[in-house]
Amino acid sequence: GENVEQHPSTLSVQEGDSAVIKCTYSDSASNYFPWYKQELGKRPQLIIDIRSNVGEKKDQRIAVTLNKTAKHFSLHITETQPEDSAVYFCAASFGNEKLTFGTGTRLTIIP
Amino acid sequence: DAMVIQNPRYQVTQFGKPVTLSCSQTLNHNVMYWYQQKSSQAPKLLFHYYDKDFNNEADTPDNFQSRRPNTSFCFLDIRSPGLGDAAMYLCATSRDRKPDNEQFFGPGTRLTVL
C-alpha cells in the first residue's frame, strides 16, 4: 500500500550546521512531495515541495532533492537557526488529492 | 487574509458524550480534509470532501462522521468519544483534486476526553 518512511525521528544540530532529513516512499506513481514544518502547538505549514519532474529545488536555506529511481527524497536545511527547531513531516501524493505523511522528525537546534 | 479557521481551539468532552468540531474556510477551496493527530505522530487522514462528494478512509471508525453543508464549512462529529479519541484534529483545504495542490491547515482543535 501507500507508505512513507522518514528518518531520523529526532535530530539535534549545532546552530549554523546543516540538517538533513530523509524519506522513502513505496509507490512509483507518486508525483508530489511536500515538506511541512510544525512548531509546538501550531498548524503544519508547507515550507517547500517538489514535483516528480524535478530533481532538486531550493528556497534560500532550504532545499529538497528527489531520486525517483531510488524512491527517496530529502530535506536539507543549511546554516540552521534556533527558529528552525520544530517537527518536520515529509509527505507524498500517490496520484490523487490525498497526502500520506511520514512519521515526523523532531529537529532541535542547539545554540 | 484568506484562511482556514477551526472552532473551538480546545474542546473538553466526557466519555461517550457526542461532540462536534467545526472548520470554515475563506479560500473557496473545493476539497476539505479532516486529520487526527496524536502526540508525536503524523497527521492521519480520517476523510475528505471534494465539493459534496464524501470520501472515507477505510480505517476510519464509524464513530467519526462528517458533514459539509456548503463550500465554506465542514464539521467533524464524534458520536461517542472514547479515551483513545483524545487528539488534535486538523482541518485542511486544497483548491481542487490535483495531486500537487498545496494543503492549507487550520490551527487545529485539541480534544480532551474525560
PDB file of N, CA and C in Angstrom, chain A residues 31-32 36 38 43-44 46 51 89 93 95-99 101-102 106, chain B residues 4 33 35 37 41-43 45 48 57 97 99-100 102-103 105-107:
ATOM      1  N   ASN A  31       3.878  11.534  -7.326  1.00  0.00           N
ATOM      2  CA  ASN A  31       4.360  12.612  -8.181  1.00  0.00           C
ATOM      3  C   ASN A  31       4.480  13.958  -7.488  1.00  0.00           C
ATOM      4  N   TYR A  32       4.192  14.012  -6.198  1.00  0.00           N
ATOM      5  CA  TYR A  32       4.256  15.285  -5.491  1.00  0.00           C
ATOM      6  C   TYR A  32       4.726  15.027  -4.074  1.00  0.00           C
ATOM      7  N   TYR A  36       6.360  19.696   5.404  1.00  0.00           N
ATOM      8  CA  TYR A  36       5.649  20.577   6.318  1.00  0.00           C
ATOM      9  C   TYR A  36       6.464  20.749   7.590  1.00  0.00           C
ATOM     10  N   GLN A  38       6.034  21.902  11.576  1.00  0.00           N
ATOM     11  CA  GLN A  38       5.024  22.098  12.607  1.00  0.00           C
ATOM     12  C   GLN A  38       5.700  22.481  13.909  1.00  0.00           C
ATOM     13  N   ARG A  43      -0.147  24.802  13.619  1.00  0.00           N
ATOM     14  CA  ARG A  43      -0.565  24.044  12.441  1.00  0.00           C
ATOM     15  C   ARG A  43       0.643  23.663  11.593  1.00  0.00           C
ATOM     16  N   PRO A  44       0.556  22.565  10.868  1.00  0.00           N
ATOM     17  CA  PRO A  44       1.607  22.263   9.880  1.00  0.00           C
ATOM     18  C   PRO A  44       1.586  23.315   8.778  1.00  0.00           C
ATOM     19  N   LEU A  46       3.413  24.378   4.996  1.00  0.00           N
ATOM     20  CA  LEU A  46       4.253  23.962   3.883  1.00  0.00           C
ATOM     21  C   LEU A  46       5.493  24.847   3.811  1.00  0.00           C
ATOM     22  N   ARG A  51       8.035  18.398  -7.352  1.00  0.00           N
ATOM     23  CA  ARG A  51       7.248  17.543  -8.221  1.00  0.00           C
ATOM     24  C   ARG A  51       8.147  16.539  -8.910  1.00  0.00           C
ATOM     25  N   PHE A  89       7.603  17.123   8.733  1.00  0.00           N
ATOM     26  CA  PHE A  89       6.930  15.970   8.130  1.00  0.00           C
ATOM     27  C   PHE A  89       7.151  15.999   6.623  1.00  0.00           C
ATOM     28  N   SER A  93       2.096  12.406  -2.438  1.00  0.00           N
ATOM     29  CA  SER A  93       0.793  12.237  -3.054  1.00  0.00           C
ATOM     30  C   SER A  93       0.885  11.061  -4.009  1.00  0.00           C
ATOM     31  N   GLY A  95      -0.838  10.151  -6.568  1.00  0.00           N
ATOM     32  CA  GLY A  95      -1.618  10.322  -7.791  1.00  0.00           C
ATOM     33  C   GLY A  95      -3.013  10.846  -7.589  1.00  0.00           C
ATOM     34  N   ASN A  96      -3.349  11.229  -6.349  1.00  0.00           N
ATOM     35  CA  ASN A  96      -4.668  11.801  -6.110  1.00  0.00           C
ATOM     36  C   ASN A  96      -4.540  12.973  -5.144  1.00  0.00           C
ATOM     37  N   GLU A  97      -5.670  13.431  -4.632  1.00  0.00           N
ATOM     38  CA  GLU A  97      -5.637  14.643  -3.806  1.00  0.00           C
ATOM     39  C   GLU A  97      -5.279  14.357  -2.349  1.00  0.00           C
ATOM     40  N   LYS A  98      -4.945  13.105  -2.028  1.00  0.00           N
ATOM     41  CA  LYS A  98      -4.612  12.776  -0.651  1.00  0.00           C
ATOM     42  C   LYS A  98      -3.098  12.757  -0.448  1.00  0.00           C
ATOM     43  N   LEU A  99      -2.685  13.103   0.760  1.00  0.00           N
ATOM     44  CA  LEU A  99      -1.282  13.018   1.140  1.00  0.00           C
ATOM     45  C   LEU A  99      -1.102  11.922   2.182  1.00  0.00           C
ATOM     46  N   PHE A 101       1.596  11.050   5.070  1.00  0.00           N
ATOM     47  CA  PHE A 101       2.665  11.719   5.797  1.00  0.00           C
ATOM     48  C   PHE A 101       3.668  10.715   6.350  1.00  0.00           C
ATOM     49  N   GLY A 102       4.918  11.143   6.425  1.00  0.00           N
ATOM     50  CA  GLY A 102       5.910  10.410   7.171  1.00  0.00           C
ATOM     51  C   GLY A 102       5.672  10.591   8.663  1.00  0.00           C
ATOM     52  N   ARG A 106      11.759  15.334  14.786  1.00  0.00           N
ATOM     53  CA  ARG A 106      11.866  16.456  15.724  1.00  0.00           C
ATOM     54  C   ARG A 106      13.280  17.019  15.634  1.00  0.00           C
TER      55      ARG A 106
ATOM     56  N   VAL B   4      -8.001  29.205   6.977  1.00  0.00           N
ATOM     57  CA  VAL B   4      -8.762  28.068   7.478  1.00  0.00           C
ATOM     58  C   VAL B   4      -8.918  28.272   8.990  1.00  0.00           C
ATOM     59  N   TYR B  33     -10.406  18.505   4.218  1.00  0.00           N
ATOM     60  CA  TYR B  33      -9.916  17.281   4.848  1.00  0.00           C
ATOM     61  C   TYR B  33     -10.043  17.381   6.369  1.00  0.00           C
ATOM     62  N   TYR B  35      -8.070  15.561   9.605  1.00  0.00           N
ATOM     63  CA  TYR B  35      -6.985  14.705  10.065  1.00  0.00           C
ATOM     64  C   TYR B  35      -7.073  14.569  11.594  1.00  0.00           C
ATOM     65  N   GLN B  37      -4.438  13.920  14.717  1.00  0.00           N
ATOM     66  CA  GLN B  37      -3.009  13.877  15.026  1.00  0.00           C
ATOM     67  C   GLN B  37      -2.830  13.644  16.518  1.00  0.00           C
ATOM     68  N   GLN B  41       2.939  12.113  16.572  1.00  0.00           N
ATOM     69  CA  GLN B  41       2.632  11.279  15.412  1.00  0.00           C
ATOM     70  C   GLN B  41       2.283  12.141  14.205  1.00  0.00           C
ATOM     71  N   ALA B  42       2.288  11.515  13.058  1.00  0.00           N
ATOM     72  CA  ALA B  42       1.912  12.203  11.828  1.00  0.00           C
ATOM     73  C   ALA B  42       0.404  12.416  11.773  1.00  0.00           C
ATOM     74  N   PRO B  43      -0.044  13.436  11.066  1.00  0.00           N
ATOM     75  CA  PRO B  43      -1.486  13.569  10.824  1.00  0.00           C
ATOM     76  C   PRO B  43      -2.013  12.349  10.084  1.00  0.00           C
ATOM     77  N   LEU B  45      -5.222  10.910   8.005  1.00  0.00           N
ATOM     78  CA  LEU B  45      -6.432  11.331   7.306  1.00  0.00           C
ATOM     79  C   LEU B  45      -7.623  10.471   7.731  1.00  0.00           C
ATOM     80  N   HIS B  48     -12.275  13.050   3.586  1.00  0.00           N
ATOM     81  CA  HIS B  48     -12.228  14.338   2.923  1.00  0.00           C
ATOM     82  C   HIS B  48     -13.409  14.473   1.982  1.00  0.00           C
ATOM     83  N   GLU B  57     -11.843   7.203   4.684  1.00  0.00           N
ATOM     84  CA  GLU B  57     -10.713   6.289   4.697  1.00  0.00           C
ATOM     85  C   GLU B  57     -11.167   4.946   5.251  1.00  0.00           C
ATOM     86  N   ARG B  97      -8.742  18.786  -6.983  1.00  0.00           N
ATOM     87  CA  ARG B  97      -8.277  17.406  -6.817  1.00  0.00           C
ATOM     88  C   ARG B  97      -6.898  17.151  -7.418  1.00  0.00           C
ATOM     89  N   PRO B  99      -3.185  16.404  -7.658  1.00  0.00           N
ATOM     90  CA  PRO B  99      -2.322  15.829  -6.618  1.00  0.00           C
ATOM     91  C   PRO B  99      -1.294  16.804  -6.067  1.00  0.00           C
ATOM     92  N   ASP B 100      -0.893  17.805  -6.855  1.00  0.00           N
ATOM     93  CA  ASP B 100       0.174  18.692  -6.401  1.00  0.00           C
ATOM     94  C   ASP B 100      -0.337  20.030  -5.880  1.00  0.00           C
ATOM     95  N   GLU B 102      -1.294  22.471  -2.915  1.00  0.00           N
ATOM     96  CA  GLU B 102      -0.913  22.631  -1.520  1.00  0.00           C
ATOM     97  C   GLU B 102      -2.126  22.432  -0.630  1.00  0.00           C
ATOM     98  N   GLN B 103      -1.914  21.785   0.498  1.00  0.00           N
ATOM     99  CA  GLN B 103      -2.952  21.700   1.520  1.00  0.00           C
ATOM    100  C   GLN B 103      -2.679  22.768   2.574  1.00  0.00           C
ATOM    101  N   PHE B 105      -3.601  24.137   6.267  1.00  0.00           N
ATOM    102  CA  PHE B 105      -4.123  23.609   7.514  1.00  0.00           C
ATOM    103  C   PHE B 105      -4.684  24.714   8.406  1.00  0.00           C
ATOM    104  N   GLY B 106      -5.733  24.345   9.144  1.00  0.00           N
ATOM    105  CA  GLY B 106      -6.204  25.199  10.210  1.00  0.00           C
ATOM    106  C   GLY B 106      -5.350  25.000  11.449  1.00  0.00           C
ATOM    107  N   PRO B 107      -5.618  25.786  12.505  1.00  0.00           N
ATOM    108  CA  PRO B 107      -4.802  25.713  13.722  1.00  0.00           C
ATOM    109  C   PRO B 107      -5.086  24.487  14.578  1.00  0.00           C
TER     110      PRO B 107
END
